Short mmCIF file of C-alpha atoms in Angstrom, two decimals:
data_model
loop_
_atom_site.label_atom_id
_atom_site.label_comp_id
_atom_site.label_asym_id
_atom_site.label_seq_id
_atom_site.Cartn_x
_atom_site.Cartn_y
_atom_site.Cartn_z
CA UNK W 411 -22.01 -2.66 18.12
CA UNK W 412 -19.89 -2.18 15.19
CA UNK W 413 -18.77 -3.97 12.55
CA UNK W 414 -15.72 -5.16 10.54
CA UNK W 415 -16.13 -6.94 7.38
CA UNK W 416 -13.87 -9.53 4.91
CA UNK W 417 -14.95 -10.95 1.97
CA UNK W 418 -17.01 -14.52 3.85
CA UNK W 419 -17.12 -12.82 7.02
CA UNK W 420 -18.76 -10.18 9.14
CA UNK W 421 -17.08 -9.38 12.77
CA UNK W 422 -19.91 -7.97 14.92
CA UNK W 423 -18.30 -6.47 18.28
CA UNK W 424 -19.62 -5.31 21.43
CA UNK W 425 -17.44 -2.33 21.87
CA UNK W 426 -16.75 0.19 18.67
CA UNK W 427 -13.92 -0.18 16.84
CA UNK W 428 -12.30 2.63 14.64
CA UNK W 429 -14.34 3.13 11.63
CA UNK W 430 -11.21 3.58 9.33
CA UNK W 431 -9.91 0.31 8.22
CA UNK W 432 -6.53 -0.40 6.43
CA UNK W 433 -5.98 -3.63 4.34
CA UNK W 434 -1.90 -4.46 4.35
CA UNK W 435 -1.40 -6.02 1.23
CA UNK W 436 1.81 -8.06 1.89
CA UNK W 437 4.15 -10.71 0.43
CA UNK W 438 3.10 -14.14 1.58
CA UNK W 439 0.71 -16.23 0.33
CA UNK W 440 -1.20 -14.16 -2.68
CA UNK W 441 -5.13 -14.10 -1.81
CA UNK W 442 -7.49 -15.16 -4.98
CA UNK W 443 -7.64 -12.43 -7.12
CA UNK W 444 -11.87 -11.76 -6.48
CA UNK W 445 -10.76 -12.12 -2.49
CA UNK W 446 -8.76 -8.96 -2.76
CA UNK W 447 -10.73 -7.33 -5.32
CA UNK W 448 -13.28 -7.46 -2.89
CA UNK W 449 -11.79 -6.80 0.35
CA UNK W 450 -10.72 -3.93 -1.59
CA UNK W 451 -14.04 -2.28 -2.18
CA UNK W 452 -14.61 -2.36 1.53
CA UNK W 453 -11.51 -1.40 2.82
CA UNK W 454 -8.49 1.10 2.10
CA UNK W 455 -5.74 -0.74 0.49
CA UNK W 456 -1.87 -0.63 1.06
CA UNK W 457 0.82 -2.30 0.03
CA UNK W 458 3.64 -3.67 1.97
CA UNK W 459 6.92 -4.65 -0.48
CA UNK W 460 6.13 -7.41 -2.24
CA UNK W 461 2.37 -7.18 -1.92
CA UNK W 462 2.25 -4.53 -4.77
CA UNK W 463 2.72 -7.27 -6.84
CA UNK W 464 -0.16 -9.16 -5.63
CA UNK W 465 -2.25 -5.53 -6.27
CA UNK W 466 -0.73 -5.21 -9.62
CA UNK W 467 -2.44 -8.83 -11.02
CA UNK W 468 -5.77 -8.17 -9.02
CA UNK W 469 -5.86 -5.02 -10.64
CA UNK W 470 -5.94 -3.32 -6.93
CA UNK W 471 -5.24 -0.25 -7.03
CA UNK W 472 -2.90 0.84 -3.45
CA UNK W 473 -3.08 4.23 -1.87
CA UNK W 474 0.08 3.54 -0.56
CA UNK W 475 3.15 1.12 -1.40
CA UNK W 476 6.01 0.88 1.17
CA UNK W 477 8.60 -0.77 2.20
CA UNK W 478 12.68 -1.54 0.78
CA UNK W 479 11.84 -3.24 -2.47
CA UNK W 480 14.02 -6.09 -1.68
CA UNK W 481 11.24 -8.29 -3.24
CA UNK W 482 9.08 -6.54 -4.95
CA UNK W 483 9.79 -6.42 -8.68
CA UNK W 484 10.85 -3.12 -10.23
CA UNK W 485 8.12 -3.58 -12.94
CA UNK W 486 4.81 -3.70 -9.85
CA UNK W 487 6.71 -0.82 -8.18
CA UNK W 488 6.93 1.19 -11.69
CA UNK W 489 3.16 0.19 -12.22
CA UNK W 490 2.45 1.62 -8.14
CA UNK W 491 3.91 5.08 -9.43
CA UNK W 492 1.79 4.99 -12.54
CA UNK W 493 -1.50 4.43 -11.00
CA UNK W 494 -0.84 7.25 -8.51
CA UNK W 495 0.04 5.34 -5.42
CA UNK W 496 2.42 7.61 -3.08
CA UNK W 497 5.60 5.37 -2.88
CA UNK W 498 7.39 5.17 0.33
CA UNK W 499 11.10 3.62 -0.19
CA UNK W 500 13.80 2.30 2.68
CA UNK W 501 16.93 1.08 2.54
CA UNK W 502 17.63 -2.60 2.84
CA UNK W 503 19.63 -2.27 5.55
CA UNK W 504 16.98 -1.22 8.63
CA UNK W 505 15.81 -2.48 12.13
CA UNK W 506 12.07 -2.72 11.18
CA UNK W 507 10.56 -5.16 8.90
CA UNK W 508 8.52 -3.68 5.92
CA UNK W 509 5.16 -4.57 8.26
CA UNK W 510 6.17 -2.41 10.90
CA UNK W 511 7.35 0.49 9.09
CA UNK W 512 3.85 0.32 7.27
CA UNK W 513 2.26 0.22 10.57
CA UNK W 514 4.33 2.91 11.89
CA UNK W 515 3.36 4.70 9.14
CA UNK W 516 -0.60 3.93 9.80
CA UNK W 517 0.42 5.36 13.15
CA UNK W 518 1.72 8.70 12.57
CA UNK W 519 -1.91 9.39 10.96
CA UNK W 520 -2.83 10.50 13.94
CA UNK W 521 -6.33 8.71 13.23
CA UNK W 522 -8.14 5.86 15.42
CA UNK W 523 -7.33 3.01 12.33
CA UNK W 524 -8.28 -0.97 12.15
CA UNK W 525 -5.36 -2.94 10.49
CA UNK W 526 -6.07 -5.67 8.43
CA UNK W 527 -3.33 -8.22 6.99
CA UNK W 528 -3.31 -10.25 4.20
CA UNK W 529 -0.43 -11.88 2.27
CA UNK W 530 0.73 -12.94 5.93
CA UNK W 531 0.00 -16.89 5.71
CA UNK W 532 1.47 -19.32 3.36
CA UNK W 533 5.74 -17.98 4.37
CA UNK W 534 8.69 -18.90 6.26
CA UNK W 535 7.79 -19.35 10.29
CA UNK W 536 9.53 -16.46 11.72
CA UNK W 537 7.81 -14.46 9.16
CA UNK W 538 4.39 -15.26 9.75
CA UNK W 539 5.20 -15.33 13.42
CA UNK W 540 6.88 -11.78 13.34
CA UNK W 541 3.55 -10.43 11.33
CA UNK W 542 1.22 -11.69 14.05
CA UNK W 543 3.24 -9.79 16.40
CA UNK W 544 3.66 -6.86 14.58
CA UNK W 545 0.19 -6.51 14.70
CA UNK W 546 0.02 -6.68 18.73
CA UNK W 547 3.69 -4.42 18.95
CA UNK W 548 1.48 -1.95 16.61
CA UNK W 549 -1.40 -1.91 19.33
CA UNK W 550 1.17 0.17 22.02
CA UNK W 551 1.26 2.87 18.92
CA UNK W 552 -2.69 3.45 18.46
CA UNK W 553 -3.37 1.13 15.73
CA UNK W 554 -6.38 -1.67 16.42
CA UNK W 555 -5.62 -4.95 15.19
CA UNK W 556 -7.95 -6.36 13.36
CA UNK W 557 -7.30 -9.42 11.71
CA UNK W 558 -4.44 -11.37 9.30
CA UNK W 559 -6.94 -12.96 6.64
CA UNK W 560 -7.25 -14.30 3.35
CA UNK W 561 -9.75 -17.46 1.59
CA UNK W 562 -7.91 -19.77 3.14
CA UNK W 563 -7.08 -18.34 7.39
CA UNK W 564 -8.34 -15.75 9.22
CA UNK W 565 -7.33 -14.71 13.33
CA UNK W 566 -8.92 -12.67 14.24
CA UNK W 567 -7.11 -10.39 17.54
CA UNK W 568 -9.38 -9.83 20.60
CA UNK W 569 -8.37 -8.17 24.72
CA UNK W 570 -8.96 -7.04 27.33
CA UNK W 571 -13.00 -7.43 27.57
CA UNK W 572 -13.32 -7.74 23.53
CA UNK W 573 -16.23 -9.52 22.41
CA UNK W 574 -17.08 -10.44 19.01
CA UNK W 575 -19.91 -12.31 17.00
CA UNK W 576 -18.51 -14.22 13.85
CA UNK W 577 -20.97 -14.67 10.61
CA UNK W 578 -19.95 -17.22 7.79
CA UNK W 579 -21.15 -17.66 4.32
CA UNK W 580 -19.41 -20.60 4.51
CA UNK W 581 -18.45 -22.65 7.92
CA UNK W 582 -14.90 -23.36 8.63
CA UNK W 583 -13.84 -26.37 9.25
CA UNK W 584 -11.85 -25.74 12.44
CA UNK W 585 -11.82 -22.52 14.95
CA UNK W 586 -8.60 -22.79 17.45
CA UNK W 587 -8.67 -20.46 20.11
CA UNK W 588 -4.84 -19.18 21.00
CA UNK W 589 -3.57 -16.84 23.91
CA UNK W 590 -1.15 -14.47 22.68
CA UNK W 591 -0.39 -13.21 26.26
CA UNK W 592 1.40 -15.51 28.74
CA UNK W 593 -2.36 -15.61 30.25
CA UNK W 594 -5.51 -14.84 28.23
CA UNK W 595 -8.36 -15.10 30.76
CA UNK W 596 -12.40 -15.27 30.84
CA UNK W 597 -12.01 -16.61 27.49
CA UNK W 598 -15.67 -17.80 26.15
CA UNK W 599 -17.11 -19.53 22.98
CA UNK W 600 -20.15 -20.04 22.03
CA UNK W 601 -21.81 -21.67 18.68
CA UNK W 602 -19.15 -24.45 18.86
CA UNK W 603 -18.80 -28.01 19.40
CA UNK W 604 -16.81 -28.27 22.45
CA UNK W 605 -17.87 -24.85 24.32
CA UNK W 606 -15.73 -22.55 26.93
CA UNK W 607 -16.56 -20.32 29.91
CA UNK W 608 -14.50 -18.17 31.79
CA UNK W 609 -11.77 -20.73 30.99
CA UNK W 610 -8.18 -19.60 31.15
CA UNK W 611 -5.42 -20.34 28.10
CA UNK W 612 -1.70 -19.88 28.33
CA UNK W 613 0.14 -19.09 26.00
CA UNK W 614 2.76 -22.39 26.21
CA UNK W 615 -0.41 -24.45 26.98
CA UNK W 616 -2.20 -24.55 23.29
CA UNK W 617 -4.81 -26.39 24.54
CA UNK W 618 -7.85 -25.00 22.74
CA UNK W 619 -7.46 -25.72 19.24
CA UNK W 620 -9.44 -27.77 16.52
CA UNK W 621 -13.00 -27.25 17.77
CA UNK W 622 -15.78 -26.85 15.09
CA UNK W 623 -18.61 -24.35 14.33
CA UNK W 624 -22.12 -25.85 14.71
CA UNK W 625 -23.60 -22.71 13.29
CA UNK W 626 -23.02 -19.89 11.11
CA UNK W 627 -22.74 -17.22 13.84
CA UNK W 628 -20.54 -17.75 16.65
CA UNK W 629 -19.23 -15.70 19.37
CA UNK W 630 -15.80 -15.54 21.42
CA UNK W 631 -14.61 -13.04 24.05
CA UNK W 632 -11.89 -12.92 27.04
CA UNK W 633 -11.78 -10.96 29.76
CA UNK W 634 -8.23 -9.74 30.14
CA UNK W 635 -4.65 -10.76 28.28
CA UNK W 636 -4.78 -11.49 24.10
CA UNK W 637 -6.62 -14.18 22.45
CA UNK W 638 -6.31 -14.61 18.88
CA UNK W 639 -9.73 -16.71 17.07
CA UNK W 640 -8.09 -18.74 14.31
CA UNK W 641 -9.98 -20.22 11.11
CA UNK W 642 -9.38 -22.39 8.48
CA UNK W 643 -11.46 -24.02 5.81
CA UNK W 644 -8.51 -25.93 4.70
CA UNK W 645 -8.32 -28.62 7.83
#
């Protein structure tokens, strides 16, 4: 079993998952400054566009800063270079969104790599709607999703067979349960209020949402398709 830790949480899975993990630092909704800093001791930190700003306040230093600069001040892109972060610049005018070229960058390491997402709440809808699926376009290109988190949400992306046990400091106070896939099926949950087995979700059918932890460990898996384990302390 491994495991993949955020600052409040620890993922346990059945199955390994790649031991290097990759925290996208991007422009939405800026995490709490002592969220990041510590997500940032466990994890290698990039930062996607605007999120060098959010680096720059935190004091978060970013291996990496990418993207077209569009809103990203010049002054947290100056600071980037100063620290030593390598500085990866596009034109405005491109097909992928400053996510997906830092995932296609993640990609062409050549390495089995987790990514993580945060600064993807908290924006316009077709934003935070392209960032989820960014995250499960970058799975056809060798990168794991892992999870698009901050204080305030977490989903968490499992598939085909994934199984993972979720451990709080603090409860949430909702856990929705979302296919991704037309079909998600097998899904289970455990440790909750209202619990499932081998139940099938669809993806136009939202059905499973707004259930509650009873515990501080609770455990979700499906069987085949995408299910996406969504939690909010902010109900």
């Amino acid at each position: 079993m491994k495991r993949l830790s955020i600052p409040g949480i620890d993922a346990h899975y059945k199955d390994e998952v790649p031991e290097i993990c990759v925290l996208l630092v991007a422009g939405g909704r800026e995490p709490q400054k002592s969220w990041l800093q510590e997500a940032a001791k466990r994890h290698r930190v990039w930062a996607v566009d605007r999120g060098v700003e959010s680096c720059m306040r935190a004091h978060v230093l970013p291996e990496l800063v990418i993207g077209d600069s569009d809103s990203g001040s010049p002054k947290a892109w100056e600071w980037a270079r100063s620290v030593g972060a390598e500085v990866h610049k596009f034109p405005r005018d491109k097909d992928l969104t400053d996510l997906q070229l830092a995932l296609r960058q993640l990609a062409s390491l050549g390495l089995p790599v987790t990514a993580l997402l945060c600064g993807g709440w908290g924006m316009r809808f077709d934003h935070a709607w392209g960032n989820l699926f960014s995250l499960v376009w970058a799975s056809r290109h060798g990168i794991e999703p892992g999870c698009i988190c901050d204080e305030k949400e977490v989903l968490f992306f499992l598939r085909n067979g994934d199984h993972v046990e979720l451990e709080f400091d603090v409860l949430p106070k909702v856990i929705s349960l979302l296919s991704l896939s037309p079909v998600a099926e097998g899904v289970t949950a455990d440790g909750v209020k209202w619990p499932l087995k081998d139940k099938t979700l669809f993806l136009d059918e939202p059905y499973a949402v707004s259930n509650v932890p009873l515990d501080e460990r609770v455990v979700f898996g499906v069987k085949s398709g995408w299910l996406g384990v969504y939690c909010t302390w902010e109900a």
